[in-house]
Structures are given as structure tokens and as C-alpha cells.
């Protein structure tokens, strides 16, 4: 009230206040319009990547942001002389293109402006960086601009990172209040150790929030749509995006080009480091991660990605299949002046089987595959859903958008291939997806086009309204500070922790040769069993040295032959154990499918220990809940005694897998405080338990060993009990302590559907040679009496036991 009276008596003051408020409002608008100046420094500006993608990406950034309040300057930098560098940049800038919907006159005007704002600098020393910084500061002062920030894009080899980072940190940081963004191109290390060293080095110059590690796959439109798609379709996907409904996930990048001209890089990195460790793994985390409540929060997205990394099950050698196109070694010899005897072990093709150990994805296989010189160029992420329906009518009468028998899949089509452009495809018998209409549009029908076994009309298909290059997308995200499209140090190291053990184990593996292109036929098809991946079409398996003048143990392939007229599998210990474990898993799956149960009898001793460890840590696909574990033999000691075979089974297997306790059957050697007393009838008790639970007392698989004296189980030449007769379980006597034993008898063993005999170590060479020559003489050599009456006997011997 008082203010109103005052302004009535002094009207001049009211005018002055109004003018002041208007001036303040205009100043506020001007402050919003002039948000500051951004300097972009492209290091390696004359390189191939810069020429193909980065200058175009920077021009697109200028087109997108011009007139929105920021001013720009673009500085190309390299070691090339000033004259040559400027000539190169001038030529590149003249070839820059505008979006198709931009008028030619407007395009020419903006391209001219961009060229005026771009200049070249030769940067070699810290003084050169200091001079660049002074040039930027002089420009700001001359034009009366406030510095918003500087972007340094490292399009240079990683070995140059440290020196450049040191020079930027000491001589070319922006002033107070302005941000610094440093962009790094892969490769980010060669393994976990080198990645950690590089991260530590860069971390001494830059803060984590200043570093942007580029994986250009994260800028591809179909990949960038994965999280928004999951978010916008939560209601439809909540019940589907899990192990109960997803059959498998395929993450694929195929190339038709080979490595010619790049063999020096490829010899150091190979296909796994070049593509799978970064591009395909990043895509995997986008599919597998738990969705945060807010997918627009970079911090939340990066945290959930890190959780996905930590849930990945460790990879083993048998998680991978490797190939190399036949012309590759010749290309390496030619480009790197290698001798004619040189043969490369570098894979140019890899298929990897990945499992995610959490409740959402337990048991769902994720296939990652990439290769060069293949039959087509295409990239996609395919989520294939289980289909438990059966339709009685002929397929011709199925309704395309309703039939439950049609394949159900969601595909993020990254590009190329038959479709030719990025797309999101959703089977019509799933749901109609929601996508942002301003950026994605439905694809017009294309009769005759089939994708993943179905015509395009079977899908709700969407493509981008305007296709964008991945680097243009990422450069825009860098400018706007969107960290979720880039690789943090923590996520990078988590990825290398996951991949390095596999890479180490495959370092000396001989990849399968393939001719390349369509001529490769089905050579590279692969399939999986549990956690093991293998090529569908085996090559001739024989003992052959791999390429190179000095063969190493891992250069030899598995040998399959005959021993005592039964199948023999021989290999180095790791490969042998892996093969036996895979065969046990296959037998388990088959038995459960047939009868609902798998009965496995295991021997004790030291030889089975690595097998038990393999089964415990690498065979999650084995149906443990339906598996019964029995003992072939047992020492007459308390079950908790370190000498007890059951204690070994407990330590190396049972504590790591989920076998119901009532499915575990230890031998009753300790009854009434006595050990293997005949009057306690422990052997008869075990025989009765077998008879009651095992159909026809025929185990699905019995694992045996062979002693240096020819004994097997606890059946010894000096103790003929159990070699003949009808008693299924017997008490025997060993020549070594502890002497008293309990064992399955030879007649019971020979009732098994399959018997596997594992023989390992140089000490077994003599008995192996002897037993190969003897006939059926179980009283002298009990192992010679092992011959299943209606089952199969398979010998598993390592090379030392078989060849000495």
C-alpha cells in the first residue's frame, strides 16, 4: 500500500523501475543466447578416420547447434607440416555433405561458415599446445566471448595418448569455469593389465568425468534405441524379458571385407579384441542389464551396465570357436615380410557362448559372433522367444499377426544386409511396439523380402525417419555431456576382466580355416551343449601338429581311435577333461529327457579331481536337480576323513552345485562306530539302495580309473572279490593303506549304459601298453574285465598315458 502511494506521488520512479526490469530481462535473454565459445581440437586430423567420419561429424554438430547460443572454432591438428595439413583439411571440408532435406543454398552458406571456423595446427611439443591455447584465448578476448569448454578428440594411436595428455594437462586446459572433454578412440589396451596401465596413466592427467571413450557401435541408431525401446515398452516386456520366455540372444556383426592392408593391427588384436570385447559386449550389456527407473540418467544407466558386467559367467576355452580365412596368413607374410614357413594363429572369425548368472537370465545362451571374409555384411541383435504352441492347422491357414506358432522375435537391425538400413523389428504375434514417432517410422512393405525365416510382413517394422552416422550421433552426445553413450574406466576394466582369461587360454589355439565368402558353406556353423560351443561339422580329427616350426602341446587336436576294440579319446589333459565333462553333460541331458533321472557313479582318487572341478564350474547346463550321485568305491574311513572319496566329492563338486541332498548316495562304510564290518552289512545296504532307485541296477554312466597294477574301482588282482558272482557291492582289500575298501562289483559295473575309463599321467604308460595287448583276464588285470553287456565303453587317455 505504501509503495503504491509512493509511485502515485513520484511517477518518474515507476518509469525508471520499468526500464531497469526490461533491461535486466533483455540481458537475461542475451545471456541465454550467448552461452559461450567451444573449441574443438581434432588430433590426427589428417588420418583415415578423420577423413571418413570425424570432419563430417563435426560439421553435423555445427549444423545442429548453429544459432542456439554457442559459438565454435574447429582446430585440426597433426604432425604433418602446416602447409600440407591445411591443404588436406581444405580438400576434406569441400566434400562435406548436408542432410538431404536442406536447401542447397543454405548448405553452401553453412559449409562456408564452417570452413571459415576451421584451421590447421601442427602439434608436436608442449610449446605447440601452449601456443594453441594462447591463440584460443586471444580469439576469445578479441571477440568478447566467454569460454564454455574445449573438446580434444584423440584420433591417434594409443601409444601417443600419454604424451598428448601430458601436454594438454600442462599447457592447454581451458580457463576457470570452462569444461574439458577428452575423447579417446579404441583400442583401450590389449588385455586387463595393459588397459589398467593406460587407465592409470590417463587418470593422472584427466578426471573421470572429462574422459569419453568412444565405441562407435553405441552411436548406431538401432543400438542406441535398445534402452529407449525397453523403457517405452515396459508394460509389454516386463513379463517376457527373462529366462522363462527368452530362448536365446544373438549379437552378430558379419563383414565381407578381409584384413588386407590392416594385418599389422590384426596380428596384434584379432577379431575378439577388435569387435567382441568392445562393440558386441557393449550391446550385450544393453540387452542384459536391469532397466533403471530413469533411463535418461547417465549415472543410473552406467551403474546398471556395470552390474551386468559383474554378472557375466567366466569364459572357458570351450566357450569359443575360432576360424581364419585361408588367405590371411599369405596376406600377413606379404605385408609384414614374414618367411614362407610362417602361419598365423590369429582368428578372423569367432563365435562365443556367454551366460549371465542372475535370476533374470540364468540358463539363457547369448551368442556373440563376428568375422571377416564372410558371406554378407550385416549386424543385428536378435532376441528369440520360446514357442510352446502347436497349431493343428496347416501353416497356410495361420493368421500372420495372431498365430502363436509363428516365431516370436525382436530384432534390432544395426544395418546393411538385405534390409539395407537400421530397423527395429517385432513379430506381430508378440505386441505392437511403441517408438517415438518423430524419429522412427513404419517401414513400407517389400514383397519377397525375408528376414530371419519370415517375410517382412510378419513384423511390425520401423526405421529411422532420418539416418544418422554413428560418429555424428556420438559427437553430439560429447558436446552435450551425455556420458551414458561412452565407456567409463570402471566398465572398461570390468570388460577386460571378463575377456582376458579366455584370450590367454586361446593364445595358441589353431583356428579352423575357411575359404571365405559363400564358399565357406556350413564350415563355420556352430552349436552348443550346456556351456560348450563347438562347430557343427567336425573336421577330420587326428593327431596333427599345427602350423609353425616348433609345435606346442596345444597345437595338437583331439585324437579319436580304438583301444581294446572300444572308442578311445586322447588329448592333452585340459582338452581331455573338457571333452569328458561335455560327454557326461550330454549323457545327463539325454537320460533326463528319457527317464527324468540321471544316475552317475564316480570313482575316487586324484585323477577325477580336475573333472569334478570342471563339472562344478563350467557345466551349469547339466541337470543337477535330476542327477543322482553314487560312489564306485570308498575307503573304509569316516566320511569326514581327508582320505574319504566322498569327502573329495564334497570338496570339489557338491558344495558348488545344487544337487538335492537325497540324490547323493555315499557308501555306508561307517556303521555302529565301526568301519566296513561284515556283520553291519553295509555292502548289502548299498546294493539294496541301488536296486530300489536305479532301474534294472543299470547306471547311466560309471566313471572308472586304471591303476598301475591294472586295478579299477577297488577291485584288485590280489583280492578277487567282486570280479565274478552276483553280489553287486563287495568289501575288498587294497595292497596300499587304507587297506579295507568297499566297491561296486565288476558284474554291476558291466550293467551300465556307458562306462568311461579315465587314464592320465606318464606313470600309466606301461600299464596302458600292457592292457592294450591282454585279453579278458580280470583276475590278473581287473580293468580287462570291464566290458558293458549292453552299454558302451569309452577310454579317455591323455597323451602322456597313451604315448608316453
Short mmCIF file of N, CA and C in Angstrom, two decimals, residues 240-368:
data_model
loop_
_atom_site.label_atom_id
_atom_site.label_comp_id
_atom_site.label_asym_id
_atom_site.label_seq_id
_atom_site.Cartn_x
_atom_site.Cartn_y
_atom_site.Cartn_z
N UNK A 240 8.15 -60.73 -20.37
CA UNK A 240 8.78 -61.51 -21.44
C UNK A 240 10.30 -61.50 -21.37
N UNK A 241 10.88 -60.43 -20.83
CA UNK A 241 12.34 -60.20 -20.93
C UNK A 241 13.06 -60.98 -19.83
N UNK A 242 13.00 -62.32 -19.90
CA UNK A 242 13.60 -63.13 -18.85
C UNK A 242 13.78 -64.56 -19.33
N UNK A 243 14.42 -65.38 -18.48
CA UNK A 243 14.77 -66.76 -18.83
C UNK A 243 13.55 -67.65 -19.07
N UNK A 244 12.41 -67.28 -18.53
CA UNK A 244 11.22 -68.11 -18.73
C UNK A 244 10.68 -68.02 -20.16
N UNK A 245 11.00 -66.94 -20.85
CA UNK A 245 10.43 -66.71 -22.18
C UNK A 245 11.47 -66.56 -23.28
N UNK A 246 12.68 -66.12 -22.96
CA UNK A 246 13.71 -65.92 -23.99
C UNK A 246 14.46 -67.22 -24.21
N UNK A 247 14.47 -67.69 -25.45
CA UNK A 247 15.20 -68.92 -25.78
C UNK A 247 16.68 -68.65 -25.94
N UNK A 248 17.03 -67.58 -26.66
CA UNK A 248 18.44 -67.20 -26.82
C UNK A 248 18.53 -65.78 -27.35
N UNK A 249 19.73 -65.23 -27.26
CA UNK A 249 20.01 -63.88 -27.77
C UNK A 249 21.21 -64.00 -28.71
N UNK A 250 21.09 -63.43 -29.90
CA UNK A 250 22.18 -63.44 -30.89
C UNK A 250 22.65 -62.01 -31.12
N UNK A 251 23.96 -61.78 -31.00
CA UNK A 251 24.55 -60.46 -31.23
C UNK A 251 25.62 -60.66 -32.29
N UNK A 252 25.37 -60.17 -33.48
CA UNK A 252 26.13 -60.59 -34.67
C UNK A 252 26.67 -59.38 -35.42
N UNK A 253 27.93 -59.47 -35.87
CA UNK A 253 28.48 -58.50 -36.81
C UNK A 253 29.31 -59.25 -37.84
N UNK A 254 28.80 -59.32 -39.06
CA UNK A 254 29.48 -60.03 -40.14
C UNK A 254 30.04 -59.02 -41.14
N UNK A 255 31.22 -59.33 -41.68
CA UNK A 255 31.85 -58.47 -42.67
C UNK A 255 32.24 -59.30 -43.89
N UNK A 256 32.17 -58.69 -45.06
CA UNK A 256 32.63 -59.37 -46.28
C UNK A 256 34.08 -59.02 -46.58
N UNK A 257 34.56 -57.89 -46.08
CA UNK A 257 35.95 -57.49 -46.34
C UNK A 257 36.89 -58.36 -45.52
N UNK A 258 38.14 -58.47 -45.97
CA UNK A 258 39.15 -59.19 -45.20
C UNK A 258 40.07 -58.17 -44.52
N UNK A 259 41.20 -58.63 -44.03
CA UNK A 259 42.10 -57.75 -43.26
C UNK A 259 43.23 -57.19 -44.10
N UNK A 260 43.15 -57.32 -45.41
CA UNK A 260 44.23 -56.84 -46.26
C UNK A 260 44.48 -55.34 -46.02
N UNK A 261 45.75 -54.99 -45.85
CA UNK A 261 46.11 -53.62 -45.54
C UNK A 261 46.11 -53.30 -44.06
N UNK A 262 45.53 -54.20 -43.25
CA UNK A 262 45.44 -53.97 -41.80
C UNK A 262 46.01 -55.16 -41.00
N UNK A 263 46.81 -55.98 -41.64
CA UNK A 263 47.27 -57.20 -40.96
C UNK A 263 48.17 -56.90 -39.77
N UNK A 264 48.90 -55.79 -39.78
CA UNK A 264 49.75 -55.47 -38.62
C UNK A 264 48.88 -55.22 -37.39
N UNK A 265 47.77 -54.51 -37.59
CA UNK A 265 46.82 -54.30 -36.49
C UNK A 265 46.16 -55.62 -36.10
N UNK A 266 45.75 -56.38 -37.11
CA UNK A 266 45.00 -57.61 -36.83
C UNK A 266 45.86 -58.66 -36.15
N UNK A 267 47.15 -58.73 -36.51
CA UNK A 267 48.03 -59.69 -35.87
C UNK A 267 48.16 -59.40 -34.38
N UNK A 268 48.04 -58.13 -33.99
CA UNK A 268 48.15 -57.78 -32.58
C UNK A 268 46.84 -57.97 -31.84
N UNK A 269 45.73 -57.77 -32.52
CA UNK A 269 44.44 -57.75 -31.82
C UNK A 269 43.51 -58.91 -32.16
N UNK A 270 43.37 -59.27 -33.43
CA UNK A 270 42.46 -60.35 -33.78
C UNK A 270 41.01 -59.95 -33.62
N UNK A 271 40.11 -60.83 -34.05
CA UNK A 271 38.70 -60.48 -34.12
C UNK A 271 38.07 -60.29 -32.74
N UNK A 272 38.51 -61.03 -31.72
CA UNK A 272 37.87 -60.90 -30.41
C UNK A 272 38.15 -59.54 -29.82
N UNK A 273 39.43 -59.11 -29.85
CA UNK A 273 39.76 -57.79 -29.31
C UNK A 273 39.22 -56.66 -30.19
N UNK A 274 39.16 -56.91 -31.49
CA UNK A 274 38.73 -55.86 -32.42
C UNK A 274 37.23 -55.59 -32.34
N UNK A 275 36.43 -56.64 -32.13
CA UNK A 275 34.97 -56.48 -32.25
C UNK A 275 34.22 -56.96 -31.01
N UNK A 276 34.54 -58.15 -30.51
CA UNK A 276 33.69 -58.75 -29.47
C UNK A 276 33.90 -58.12 -28.11
N UNK A 277 35.17 -57.86 -27.73
CA UNK A 277 35.43 -57.32 -26.39
C UNK A 277 34.79 -55.95 -26.20
N UNK A 278 34.58 -55.22 -27.26
CA UNK A 278 34.04 -53.85 -27.13
C UNK A 278 32.64 -53.74 -27.72
N UNK A 279 32.53 -53.74 -29.05
CA UNK A 279 31.22 -53.48 -29.69
C UNK A 279 30.14 -54.46 -29.22
N UNK A 280 30.40 -55.74 -29.37
CA UNK A 280 29.34 -56.72 -29.10
C UNK A 280 29.08 -56.88 -27.60
N UNK A 281 30.12 -56.71 -26.79
CA UNK A 281 29.91 -56.78 -25.34
C UNK A 281 29.09 -55.59 -24.85
N UNK A 282 29.33 -54.43 -25.40
CA UNK A 282 28.52 -53.26 -25.03
C UNK A 282 27.05 -53.50 -25.37
N UNK A 283 26.81 -54.07 -26.54
CA UNK A 283 25.43 -54.36 -26.93
C UNK A 283 24.82 -55.38 -25.97
N UNK A 284 25.60 -56.40 -25.61
CA UNK A 284 25.13 -57.41 -24.68
C UNK A 284 24.65 -56.79 -23.37
N UNK A 285 25.42 -55.85 -22.85
CA UNK A 285 25.02 -55.24 -21.57
C UNK A 285 23.72 -54.45 -21.71
N UNK A 286 23.48 -53.84 -22.87
CA UNK A 286 22.24 -53.09 -23.07
C UNK A 286 21.03 -54.02 -23.06
N UNK A 287 21.22 -55.24 -23.56
CA UNK A 287 20.13 -56.22 -23.57
C UNK A 287 19.95 -56.83 -22.18
N UNK A 288 21.07 -57.16 -21.52
CA UNK A 288 21.01 -57.95 -20.29
C UNK A 288 20.81 -57.12 -19.03
N UNK A 289 21.19 -55.84 -19.03
CA UNK A 289 21.15 -55.03 -17.81
C UNK A 289 19.72 -54.84 -17.30
N UNK A 290 19.62 -54.64 -16.00
CA UNK A 290 18.33 -54.26 -15.42
C UNK A 290 18.04 -52.81 -15.78
N UNK A 291 16.81 -52.53 -16.17
CA UNK A 291 16.45 -51.15 -16.53
C UNK A 291 16.38 -50.28 -15.28
N UNK A 292 17.06 -49.13 -15.28
CA UNK A 292 16.86 -48.20 -14.17
C UNK A 292 15.49 -47.53 -14.28
N UNK A 293 15.04 -46.95 -13.19
CA UNK A 293 13.75 -46.25 -13.23
C UNK A 293 13.79 -45.11 -14.24
N UNK A 294 14.96 -44.47 -14.35
CA UNK A 294 15.10 -43.34 -15.26
C UNK A 294 16.22 -43.65 -16.25
N UNK A 295 15.86 -44.05 -17.47
CA UNK A 295 16.88 -44.38 -18.46
C UNK A 295 17.57 -43.14 -19.01
N UNK A 296 17.07 -41.96 -18.67
CA UNK A 296 17.71 -40.72 -19.10
C UNK A 296 18.84 -40.31 -18.16
N UNK A 297 19.00 -41.03 -17.07
CA UNK A 297 20.07 -40.72 -16.12
C UNK A 297 21.33 -41.47 -16.50
N UNK A 298 22.38 -40.78 -16.99
CA UNK A 298 23.62 -41.48 -17.36
C UNK A 298 24.21 -42.27 -16.19
N UNK A 299 24.16 -41.69 -15.00
CA UNK A 299 24.74 -42.37 -13.84
C UNK A 299 24.02 -43.69 -13.57
N UNK A 300 22.69 -43.68 -13.65
CA UNK A 300 21.93 -44.89 -13.39
C UNK A 300 22.19 -45.95 -14.46
N UNK A 301 22.25 -45.52 -15.72
CA UNK A 301 22.50 -46.46 -16.82
C UNK A 301 23.87 -47.10 -16.68
N UNK A 302 24.90 -46.29 -16.41
CA UNK A 302 26.26 -46.82 -16.31
C UNK A 302 26.39 -47.77 -15.12
N UNK A 303 25.69 -47.47 -14.04
CA UNK A 303 25.73 -48.35 -12.87
C UNK A 303 25.10 -49.70 -13.18
N UNK A 304 23.97 -49.70 -13.89
CA UNK A 304 23.31 -50.95 -14.24
C UNK A 304 24.14 -51.75 -15.25
N UNK A 305 24.83 -51.05 -16.15
CA UNK A 305 25.72 -51.75 -17.09
C UNK A 305 26.85 -52.45 -16.33
N UNK A 306 27.38 -51.77 -15.34
CA UNK A 306 28.46 -52.37 -14.54
C UNK A 306 27.96 -53.60 -13.81
N UNK A 307 26.75 -53.55 -13.30
CA UNK A 307 26.17 -54.72 -12.63
C UNK A 307 26.04 -55.89 -13.62
N UNK A 308 25.68 -55.58 -14.86
CA UNK A 308 25.56 -56.63 -15.88
C UNK A 308 26.92 -57.26 -16.17
N UNK A 309 27.98 -56.44 -16.25
CA UNK A 309 29.33 -56.97 -16.44
C UNK A 309 29.67 -57.96 -15.34
N UNK A 310 29.35 -57.58 -14.11
CA UNK A 310 29.74 -58.41 -12.97
C UNK A 310 28.94 -59.70 -12.88
N UNK A 311 27.81 -59.77 -13.60
CA UNK A 311 27.00 -61.00 -13.59
C UNK A 311 27.40 -61.97 -14.68
N UNK A 312 28.32 -61.57 -15.57
CA UNK A 312 28.72 -62.46 -16.66
C UNK A 312 29.53 -63.63 -16.11
N UNK A 313 29.16 -64.83 -16.51
CA UNK A 313 29.88 -66.03 -16.08
C UNK A 313 31.23 -66.08 -16.80
N UNK A 314 32.28 -66.46 -16.09
CA UNK A 314 33.60 -66.53 -16.68
C UNK A 314 33.64 -67.43 -17.90
N UNK A 315 34.40 -67.02 -18.91
CA UNK A 315 34.52 -67.78 -20.15
C UNK A 315 35.64 -68.80 -20.05
N UNK A 316 35.42 -69.98 -20.64
CA UNK A 316 36.44 -71.01 -20.72
C UNK A 316 36.78 -71.25 -22.19
N UNK A 317 37.84 -72.02 -22.40
CA UNK A 317 38.27 -72.28 -23.77
C UNK A 317 37.16 -72.89 -24.62
N UNK A 318 36.36 -73.76 -23.99
CA UNK A 318 35.30 -74.41 -24.77
C UNK A 318 34.06 -73.54 -24.92
N UNK A 319 34.16 -72.26 -24.51
CA UNK A 319 33.09 -71.29 -24.77
C UNK A 319 33.23 -70.66 -26.15
N UNK A 320 34.30 -71.01 -26.88
CA UNK A 320 34.61 -70.30 -28.12
C UNK A 320 34.89 -71.26 -29.26
N UNK A 321 34.57 -70.82 -30.47
CA UNK A 321 35.05 -71.46 -31.69
C UNK A 321 35.75 -70.39 -32.52
N UNK A 322 36.86 -70.77 -33.14
CA UNK A 322 37.69 -69.81 -33.85
C UNK A 322 37.90 -70.24 -35.30
N UNK A 323 37.98 -69.26 -36.18
CA UNK A 323 38.27 -69.53 -37.58
C UNK A 323 39.22 -68.50 -38.16
N UNK A 324 39.79 -68.85 -39.31
CA UNK A 324 40.68 -67.91 -40.01
C UNK A 324 40.52 -68.15 -41.50
N UNK A 325 40.24 -67.08 -42.27
CA UNK A 325 40.09 -67.29 -43.71
C UNK A 325 41.44 -67.66 -44.32
N UNK A 326 41.39 -68.50 -45.33
CA UNK A 326 42.59 -69.19 -45.81
C UNK A 326 43.66 -68.25 -46.35
N UNK A 327 43.26 -67.11 -46.89
CA UNK A 327 44.26 -66.21 -47.49
C UNK A 327 44.96 -65.34 -46.45
N UNK A 328 44.53 -65.40 -45.19
CA UNK A 328 45.05 -64.46 -44.19
C UNK A 328 46.56 -64.59 -43.97
N UNK A 329 47.04 -65.81 -43.75
CA UNK A 329 48.47 -65.99 -43.47
C UNK A 329 49.33 -65.48 -44.62
N UNK A 330 48.88 -65.71 -45.85
CA UNK A 330 49.62 -65.21 -47.00
C UNK A 330 49.64 -63.68 -47.01
N UNK A 331 48.51 -63.06 -46.65
CA UNK A 331 48.48 -61.59 -46.58
C UNK A 331 49.47 -61.08 -45.53
N UNK A 332 49.55 -61.75 -44.38
CA UNK A 332 50.50 -61.35 -43.33
C UNK A 332 51.92 -61.51 -43.82
N UNK A 333 52.22 -62.65 -44.48
CA UNK A 333 53.58 -62.86 -44.99
C UNK A 333 53.97 -61.78 -45.98
N UNK A 334 53.02 -61.39 -46.84
CA UNK A 334 53.30 -60.39 -47.86
C UNK A 334 53.45 -58.99 -47.26
N UNK A 335 52.56 -58.60 -46.37
CA UNK A 335 52.57 -57.24 -45.84
C UNK A 335 53.63 -57.03 -44.78
N UNK A 336 54.02 -58.10 -44.09
CA UNK A 336 54.99 -57.94 -43.00
C UNK A 336 56.29 -58.67 -43.25
N UNK A 337 56.51 -59.07 -44.50
CA UNK A 337 57.76 -59.72 -44.91
C UNK A 337 58.11 -60.91 -44.00
N UNK A 338 57.14 -61.77 -43.77
CA UNK A 338 57.36 -62.97 -42.97
C UNK A 338 57.90 -64.08 -43.88
N UNK A 339 58.64 -65.06 -43.32
CA UNK A 339 59.15 -66.17 -44.14
C UNK A 339 58.02 -67.05 -44.66
N UNK A 340 58.33 -67.83 -45.68
CA UNK A 340 57.31 -68.68 -46.31
C UNK A 340 56.75 -69.72 -45.35
N UNK A 341 57.52 -70.06 -44.30
CA UNK A 341 57.07 -71.07 -43.34
C UNK A 341 56.11 -70.51 -42.30
N UNK A 342 55.91 -69.17 -42.30
CA UNK A 342 55.08 -68.54 -41.26
C UNK A 342 53.60 -68.86 -41.46
N UNK A 343 52.94 -69.27 -40.37
CA UNK A 343 51.49 -69.47 -40.35
C UNK A 343 50.93 -68.75 -39.13
N UNK A 344 49.99 -67.88 -39.35
CA UNK A 344 49.42 -67.11 -38.24
C UNK A 344 48.37 -67.92 -37.49
N UNK A 345 48.30 -67.70 -36.17
CA UNK A 345 47.25 -68.29 -35.34
C UNK A 345 46.16 -67.28 -35.00
N UNK A 346 46.21 -66.11 -35.63
CA UNK A 346 45.25 -65.04 -35.32
C UNK A 346 43.86 -65.39 -35.86
N UNK A 347 42.84 -65.38 -35.02
CA UNK A 347 41.49 -65.67 -35.53
C UNK A 347 40.89 -64.47 -36.25
N UNK A 348 40.26 -64.74 -37.38
CA UNK A 348 39.50 -63.71 -38.08
C UNK A 348 38.00 -63.96 -37.95
N UNK A 349 37.64 -65.06 -37.29
CA UNK A 349 36.25 -65.40 -37.02
C UNK A 349 36.17 -65.95 -35.60
N UNK A 350 35.14 -65.56 -34.87
CA UNK A 350 34.94 -66.11 -33.52
C UNK A 350 33.46 -66.16 -33.20
N UNK A 351 33.06 -67.27 -32.63
CA UNK A 351 31.73 -67.40 -32.02
C UNK A 351 31.94 -67.67 -30.54
N UNK A 352 31.24 -66.95 -29.70
CA UNK A 352 31.41 -67.06 -28.25
C UNK A 352 30.05 -67.31 -27.60
N UNK A 353 30.01 -68.23 -26.65
CA UNK A 353 28.80 -68.51 -25.88
C UNK A 353 28.95 -67.87 -24.50
N UNK A 354 28.04 -66.97 -24.17
CA UNK A 354 28.09 -66.23 -22.91
C UNK A 354 26.84 -66.54 -22.10
N UNK A 355 27.01 -66.69 -20.79
CA UNK A 355 25.88 -66.83 -19.88
C UNK A 355 25.92 -65.73 -18.83
N UNK A 356 24.75 -65.29 -18.43
CA UNK A 356 24.62 -64.26 -17.40
C UNK A 356 24.07 -64.93 -16.15
N UNK A 357 24.85 -64.90 -15.08
CA UNK A 357 24.46 -65.61 -13.86
C UNK A 357 23.64 -64.71 -12.93
N UNK A 358 22.39 -64.53 -13.29
CA UNK A 358 21.45 -63.89 -12.38
C UNK A 358 20.07 -64.50 -12.61
N UNK A 359 19.11 -64.12 -11.77
CA UNK A 359 17.80 -64.75 -11.82
C UNK A 359 17.08 -64.48 -13.14
N UNK A 360 17.33 -63.31 -13.73
CA UNK A 360 16.62 -62.98 -14.98
C UNK A 360 17.10 -63.86 -16.13
N UNK A 361 18.41 -64.12 -16.22
CA UNK A 361 18.95 -64.73 -17.42
C UNK A 361 19.56 -66.12 -17.22
N UNK A 362 19.42 -66.71 -16.05
CA UNK A 362 20.05 -67.99 -15.78
C UNK A 362 19.65 -69.02 -16.85
N UNK A 363 20.67 -69.61 -17.49
CA UNK A 363 20.44 -70.65 -18.48
C UNK A 363 20.18 -70.17 -19.89
N UNK A 364 20.05 -68.85 -20.12
CA UNK A 364 19.79 -68.33 -21.47
C UNK A 364 21.12 -68.12 -22.19
N UNK A 365 21.33 -68.76 -23.35
CA UNK A 365 22.58 -68.56 -24.08
C UNK A 365 22.58 -67.23 -24.84
N UNK A 366 23.66 -66.50 -24.72
CA UNK A 366 23.91 -65.30 -25.52
C UNK A 366 25.03 -65.65 -26.50
N UNK A 367 24.74 -65.59 -27.80
CA UNK A 367 25.76 -65.87 -28.81
C UNK A 367 26.32 -64.55 -29.33
N UNK A 368 27.65 -64.43 -29.28
CA UNK A 368 28.34 -63.30 -29.88
C UNK A 368 29.16 -63.85 -31.04
#
